[in-house]
Short mmCIF file of C-alpha atoms in Angstrom, two decimals:
data_model
loop_
_atom_site.label_atom_id
_atom_site.label_comp_id
_atom_site.label_asym_id
_atom_site.label_seq_id
_atom_site.Cartn_x
_atom_site.Cartn_y
_atom_site.Cartn_z
CA MET A 1 0.23 -0.03 -0.20
CA SER A 2 2.89 2.46 0.48
CA THR A 3 5.10 4.39 -1.70
CA SER A 4 8.35 6.11 -1.65
CA THR A 5 6.39 8.94 0.11
CA GLY A 6 4.22 6.89 2.35
CA GLN A 7 1.14 8.77 1.28
CA PRO A 8 -1.17 5.70 0.31
CA MET A 9 -0.54 4.24 3.76
CA GLN A 10 -1.10 7.59 5.47
CA LEU A 11 -4.58 7.69 3.51
CA ALA A 12 -5.31 4.15 4.69
CA GLN A 13 -4.62 4.83 8.05
CA ALA A 14 -6.61 8.11 7.95
CA TYR A 15 -9.93 5.92 6.86
CA GLN A 16 -9.34 3.45 9.50
CA HIS A 17 -9.28 6.17 11.93
CA CYS A 18 -12.60 7.49 10.55
CA LEU A 19 -14.15 3.72 10.55
CA ASP A 20 -13.02 3.29 14.24
CA ILE A 21 -14.97 6.45 15.06
CA ALA A 22 -17.96 5.30 13.17
CA ARG A 23 -17.98 1.87 14.63
CA ASN A 24 -17.53 3.05 18.09
CA HIS A 25 -20.78 5.27 17.94
CA TYR A 26 -24.34 4.44 17.83
CA GLU A 27 -26.30 6.75 15.55
CA ASN A 28 -29.01 6.91 12.87
CA PHE A 29 -26.54 7.54 10.47
CA PRO A 30 -25.53 4.83 7.94
CA THR A 31 -21.86 4.30 9.08
CA ALA A 32 -20.92 0.90 9.35
CA SER A 33 -23.97 -0.89 7.75
CA LYS A 34 -23.55 -4.37 6.04
CA LEU A 35 -26.06 -3.12 3.10
CA LEU A 36 -23.71 -0.53 1.97
CA ARG A 37 -21.42 -1.34 -0.85
CA ALA A 38 -17.81 -2.19 0.81
CA ASP A 39 -15.73 0.17 -1.54
CA LEU A 40 -18.58 3.25 0.01
CA ARG A 41 -17.98 2.47 3.55
CA PRO A 42 -14.81 4.33 4.23
CA ALA A 43 -16.08 7.47 2.36
CA VAL A 44 -19.16 6.90 4.52
CA ALA A 45 -17.22 6.92 7.77
CA ALA A 46 -15.30 9.82 6.76
CA ILE A 47 -18.41 11.93 6.47
CA TYR A 48 -19.54 10.56 9.70
CA ALA A 49 -16.08 11.20 11.50
CA PHE A 50 -16.52 14.71 10.08
CA ALA A 51 -20.06 15.38 11.52
CA ARG A 52 -19.56 13.45 14.63
CA HIS A 53 -16.92 15.85 15.76
CA ALA A 54 -18.55 19.00 14.59
CA ASP A 55 -21.95 17.73 16.65
CA ASP A 56 -19.40 17.23 19.69
CA LEU A 57 -18.47 20.69 19.38
CA ALA A 58 -21.96 22.01 19.42
CA ASP A 59 -23.01 19.74 22.21
CA GLU A 60 -20.57 18.20 24.31
CA GLY A 61 -18.59 19.45 27.53
CA ASP A 62 -19.14 22.84 29.52
CA ALA A 63 -17.79 25.35 26.87
CA ALA A 64 -19.36 28.90 26.32
CA PRO A 65 -21.53 29.17 23.19
CA GLU A 66 -18.87 31.84 21.87
CA THR A 67 -16.10 29.25 22.26
CA ARG A 68 -18.17 26.47 20.74
CA ILE A 69 -18.75 28.83 17.66
CA LYS A 70 -15.05 29.44 17.32
CA GLN A 71 -14.12 25.91 17.36
CA ILE A 72 -16.98 25.13 14.43
CA ASP A 73 -15.22 27.74 12.70
CA ALA A 74 -11.99 26.36 12.90
CA TRP A 75 -13.28 22.86 11.91
CA GLU A 76 -14.91 24.76 8.59
CA THR A 77 -11.25 26.29 7.94
CA LEU A 78 -9.89 22.40 7.78
CA LEU A 79 -12.84 21.61 5.58
CA GLU A 80 -11.81 24.29 3.16
CA ARG A 81 -8.46 23.22 3.15
CA CYS A 82 -8.98 19.42 2.73
CA GLU A 83 -10.98 20.44 -0.75
CA THR A 84 -7.34 21.31 -2.23
CA ASP A 85 -4.79 20.12 0.20
CA ALA A 86 -4.18 16.10 -0.22
CA ASN A 87 -1.35 16.30 2.51
CA ILE A 88 -3.52 17.98 5.31
CA ASP A 89 -2.28 16.86 8.60
CA HIS A 90 -5.66 15.58 10.09
CA PRO A 91 -6.84 12.08 9.54
CA VAL A 92 -10.47 13.17 9.17
CA PHE A 93 -9.44 15.69 6.67
CA MET A 94 -7.13 13.74 4.90
CA ALA A 95 -9.89 10.87 4.40
CA LEU A 96 -12.74 13.49 3.77
CA GLY A 97 -10.58 15.40 1.07
CA ASP A 98 -9.87 12.28 -0.67
CA ALA A 99 -13.59 10.97 -0.55
CA ILE A 100 -14.73 14.58 -1.73
CA ARG A 101 -12.39 14.19 -4.90
CA ARG A 102 -12.70 10.36 -5.20
CA HIS A 103 -16.62 10.53 -5.27
CA ASN A 104 -17.19 14.01 -6.49
CA LEU A 105 -19.13 14.85 -3.41
CA PRO A 106 -21.38 17.89 -3.13
CA VAL A 107 -19.12 19.68 -0.78
CA GLU A 108 -21.72 22.34 0.19
CA GLU A 109 -23.82 19.85 1.79
CA LEU A 110 -20.80 19.48 4.21
CA TYR A 111 -20.94 23.06 5.18
CA ASN A 112 -24.73 22.81 5.56
CA LEU A 113 -24.22 20.45 8.33
CA LEU A 114 -22.08 23.12 10.03
CA ILE A 115 -24.88 25.66 9.78
CA ALA A 116 -26.92 23.21 11.68
CA PHE A 117 -24.92 22.79 14.14
CA ARG A 118 -24.02 26.70 14.56
CA MET A 119 -27.86 26.66 15.02
CA ASP A 120 -27.66 23.91 17.81
CA VAL A 121 -25.36 26.35 19.83
CA THR A 122 -27.63 29.59 19.35
CA ILE A 123 -31.25 28.34 18.77
CA HIS A 124 -33.28 26.45 21.58
CA ALA A 125 -36.73 27.16 20.38
CA TYR A 126 -38.18 27.41 16.87
CA SER A 127 -41.35 29.74 16.52
CA SER A 128 -42.80 28.15 13.20
CA PHE A 129 -42.81 24.98 11.17
CA ASP A 130 -40.93 26.80 8.28
CA GLU A 131 -37.89 27.63 10.72
CA LEU A 132 -37.74 23.87 11.91
CA LEU A 133 -37.67 22.82 8.19
CA PHE A 134 -34.87 25.25 7.67
CA TYR A 135 -32.81 23.44 10.27
CA CYS A 136 -33.76 19.93 8.85
CA LYS A 137 -32.66 21.34 5.44
CA HIS A 138 -29.08 21.78 7.07
CA SER A 139 -28.94 19.15 9.89
CA ALA A 140 -30.58 16.07 8.02
CA ASN A 141 -31.00 16.50 4.21
CA PRO A 142 -27.37 17.01 3.52
CA VAL A 143 -26.96 13.39 4.77
CA GLY A 144 -29.34 11.96 2.31
CA ARG A 145 -27.85 14.07 -0.63
CA LEU A 146 -24.37 12.73 0.19
CA MET A 147 -25.30 9.20 0.21
CA LEU A 148 -27.18 9.62 -3.18
CA ALA A 149 -24.05 11.39 -4.76
CA LEU A 150 -21.79 8.27 -3.27
CA HIS A 151 -24.08 6.03 -5.44
CA GLY A 152 -24.02 8.08 -8.48
CA VAL A 153 -27.87 9.13 -8.20
CA HIS A 154 -28.45 12.64 -9.09
CA ASP A 155 -31.98 12.51 -10.36
CA GLY A 156 -33.76 15.65 -9.06
CA GLU A 157 -36.91 13.74 -8.17
CA ALA A 158 -34.64 11.29 -6.17
CA VAL A 159 -33.23 14.31 -4.35
CA ARG A 160 -36.58 15.84 -3.35
CA CYS A 161 -37.63 12.48 -2.04
CA SER A 162 -34.54 12.08 0.06
CA ASP A 163 -35.06 15.29 1.60
CA SER A 164 -38.53 14.51 2.55
CA ILE A 165 -37.25 11.20 3.83
CA CYS A 166 -34.41 12.77 6.15
CA THR A 167 -36.62 15.63 7.22
CA ALA A 168 -39.20 13.07 8.51
CA LEU A 169 -36.41 10.97 10.37
CA GLN A 170 -35.13 14.22 11.93
CA LEU A 171 -38.50 15.06 13.22
CA ILE A 172 -39.15 11.48 14.34
CA ASN A 173 -35.89 11.92 16.39
CA PHE A 174 -37.13 15.32 18.11
CA TRP A 175 -40.32 13.70 19.05
CA GLN A 176 -38.97 10.76 20.29
CA ASP A 177 -36.47 12.92 22.36
CA LEU A 178 -38.89 15.02 24.24
CA SER A 179 -37.93 13.59 27.56
CA ILE A 180 -33.96 14.25 26.89
CA ASP A 181 -34.32 17.46 24.85
CA LEU A 182 -36.51 19.65 26.85
CA PRO A 183 -34.38 19.14 30.11
CA ARG A 184 -31.63 20.10 28.04
CA GLY A 185 -33.08 23.41 27.36
CA ARG A 186 -34.39 22.84 23.85
CA CYS A 187 -37.92 22.51 22.27
CA TYR A 188 -38.24 21.70 18.73
CA LEU A 189 -42.18 21.83 18.71
CA PRO A 190 -43.04 25.05 16.72
CA GLN A 191 -44.51 27.75 18.96
CA THR A 192 -47.09 28.21 16.29
CA TRP A 193 -48.47 24.58 17.00
CA LEU A 194 -48.15 25.04 20.69
CA GLN A 195 -50.15 28.27 20.64
CA GLU A 196 -53.09 26.54 19.10
CA SER A 197 -53.47 24.50 22.35
CA ALA A 198 -52.48 27.83 24.33
CA LEU A 199 -49.14 26.49 25.17
CA SER A 200 -45.74 27.59 24.59
CA SER A 201 -41.98 26.71 24.47
CA GLN A 202 -41.33 28.40 27.59
CA MET A 203 -43.97 26.55 29.36
CA MET A 204 -42.45 23.03 27.63
CA LEU A 205 -38.86 24.23 28.98
CA ASP A 206 -40.27 25.11 32.30
CA SER A 207 -41.92 21.69 32.67
CA GLN A 208 -45.40 23.32 33.02
CA VAL A 209 -47.02 20.90 30.18
CA SER A 210 -48.48 17.57 31.07
CA ASP A 211 -48.55 14.63 28.67
CA GLU A 212 -52.29 15.23 28.40
CA MET A 213 -51.97 18.83 27.62
CA LEU A 214 -49.68 18.02 24.89
CA GLN A 215 -51.21 15.33 23.07
CA PRO A 216 -53.10 17.38 20.57
CA VAL A 217 -49.89 19.13 19.45
CA LEU A 218 -48.05 15.94 19.41
CA ASN A 219 -50.65 14.30 17.32
CA HIS A 220 -50.31 17.27 14.76
CA ALA A 221 -46.45 16.58 14.81
CA LEU A 222 -46.86 12.76 14.25
CA LEU A 223 -49.28 13.41 11.26
CA THR A 224 -47.42 15.98 9.65
CA THR A 225 -44.35 13.72 9.88
CA SER A 226 -46.05 10.68 8.67
CA GLU A 227 -46.78 12.78 5.53
CA LEU A 228 -43.45 13.94 4.92
CA LEU A 229 -42.09 10.19 5.32
CA GLU A 230 -44.54 8.84 2.99
CA SER A 231 -43.99 11.28 0.28
CA GLY A 232 -40.35 10.22 -0.17
CA VAL A 233 -41.42 6.50 -0.99
CA PRO A 234 -40.82 6.78 -4.51
CA LEU A 235 -37.21 7.19 -3.77
CA LEU A 236 -37.19 3.31 -3.55
CA LEU A 237 -37.67 3.19 -7.65
CA LYS A 238 -34.56 5.29 -8.39
CA LEU A 239 -32.07 3.35 -6.16
CA PRO A 240 -29.74 0.23 -6.80
CA PHE A 241 -30.45 -2.55 -4.67
CA ARG A 242 -28.42 -2.49 -1.69
CA LEU A 243 -29.24 1.17 -1.09
CA ARG A 244 -33.07 0.56 -1.65
CA LEU A 245 -33.10 -2.29 1.24
CA GLN A 246 -31.37 0.29 3.35
CA ILE A 247 -33.95 3.10 2.76
CA ALA A 248 -36.82 0.38 2.74
CA ALA A 249 -35.78 -0.43 6.14
CA THR A 250 -35.47 2.80 7.37
CA ILE A 251 -38.92 3.93 5.93
CA HIS A 252 -40.36 1.11 7.83
CA GLY A 253 -38.41 1.75 11.03
CA GLY A 254 -39.64 5.51 10.79
CA ARG A 255 -43.47 4.34 10.66
CA ARG A 256 -42.96 1.79 13.47
CA MET A 257 -41.53 4.52 15.69
CA LEU A 258 -44.08 7.16 14.83
CA HIS A 259 -46.56 4.41 16.21
CA LYS A 260 -44.66 3.90 19.06
CA ILE A 261 -44.66 7.72 19.80
CA GLU A 262 -48.35 7.80 19.24
CA GLN A 263 -48.96 5.07 21.65
CA SER A 264 -46.79 6.40 24.61
CA GLU A 265 -48.52 7.54 27.54
CA GLN A 266 -45.68 9.48 28.84
CA PRO A 267 -43.87 11.01 25.88
CA LEU A 268 -42.39 13.71 28.17
CA GLN A 269 -41.08 11.22 30.80
CA GLN A 270 -40.13 8.15 28.51
CA ARG A 271 -38.19 7.77 25.29
CA PRO A 272 -39.88 5.24 23.00
CA SER A 273 -37.49 3.02 21.29
CA LEU A 274 -37.98 -0.11 18.86
CA ALA A 275 -37.05 -3.46 20.33
CA GLY A 276 -34.96 -6.13 18.12
CA GLY A 277 -38.18 -8.14 17.86
CA GLU A 278 -40.11 -5.28 15.94
CA TRP A 279 -37.26 -5.24 13.32
CA LYS A 280 -37.62 -8.90 12.92
CA VAL A 281 -41.24 -8.46 12.12
CA MET A 282 -40.64 -5.72 9.68
CA LEU A 283 -38.07 -8.03 7.78
CA LEU A 284 -40.60 -9.49 5.21
CA PRO A 285 -42.13 -5.93 4.44
CA VAL A 286 -38.95 -4.42 3.90
CA LEU A 287 -37.99 -7.18 1.56
CA LYS A 288 -41.26 -6.98 -0.34
CA ASP A 289 -40.67 -3.20 -0.82
CA THR A 290 -37.32 -3.56 -1.72
CA LEU A 291 -38.38 -6.44 -4.48
CA PHE A 292 -41.16 -4.50 -5.71
CA PRO A 293 -40.97 -0.91 -4.99
CA SER A 294 -43.31 0.09 -7.64
CA THR A 295 -45.86 -1.99 -5.51
CA ALA A 296 -44.81 0.12 -2.33
CA GLN A 297 -45.50 3.35 -4.46
CA ARG A 298 -49.02 2.24 -5.69
CA LYS A 299 -49.88 1.34 -2.17
CA ILE A 300 -48.94 4.83 -1.23
CA ASP A 301 -50.94 6.32 -3.92
CA HIS A 302 -54.00 4.29 -3.08
CA ASP A 303 -53.76 5.34 0.65
CA THR A 304 -53.69 8.86 -0.14
#
């Protein structure tokens, strides 16, 4: 693997560093999935390692907000350098820069992720659903777009469907994590939705809202999210088999999680999650939608 300069060996070590980061963290990010083509896993790991550290800069530790922003700015400077400097002295950016060049990745989506991480530092409540969608546009949609680019999928309709699925997954995570985010000072339910039930973001953050009081708002959130998720189903028709299998599993998992949140009696106190047995139940429907994506699309058209 090595040459007289040692560069290929350094690059292999950089990718291995990113793979180690990916395998040591549990996320809803498709980092080490065996469904991914083996030749794409290092690039996905490089993207993940980049995003993981930026997320930690925004969320972890006790640093002041201004310090966090400066650290994210420094991380962005390294991103700018790695686009042109193959010898950058940082394993994450050595691997990421190679992945950008090798796969012609849309680098603007990496910058979009950093916009979202800055928002995590400075914004802790959202006044409208449009504001929340703006956050999702930068925090979630770039992941799907990068995955499409890695697989050579550039169809405009595929990108639209991917955005819908990614936004829905981000929203599902918010509604799933109410019991975690609110004590940490973050309310993702839009103020306009809360006001319809005579509630407010501040009441949510001050623990002045009961599960019963929240239920109409949460039901609206779940319905809106479900509609977004289902609008992305046509993406299955446009994907290679292995990625289609992964996205079909993601869609079915999202549906099941929406149902779990809806059935939760204490969403403000307990975090719903999917058990292993529930994934086994989804196996056949996932395979069916993977093998017959047009049937999955027709079912959505019929239901709507």
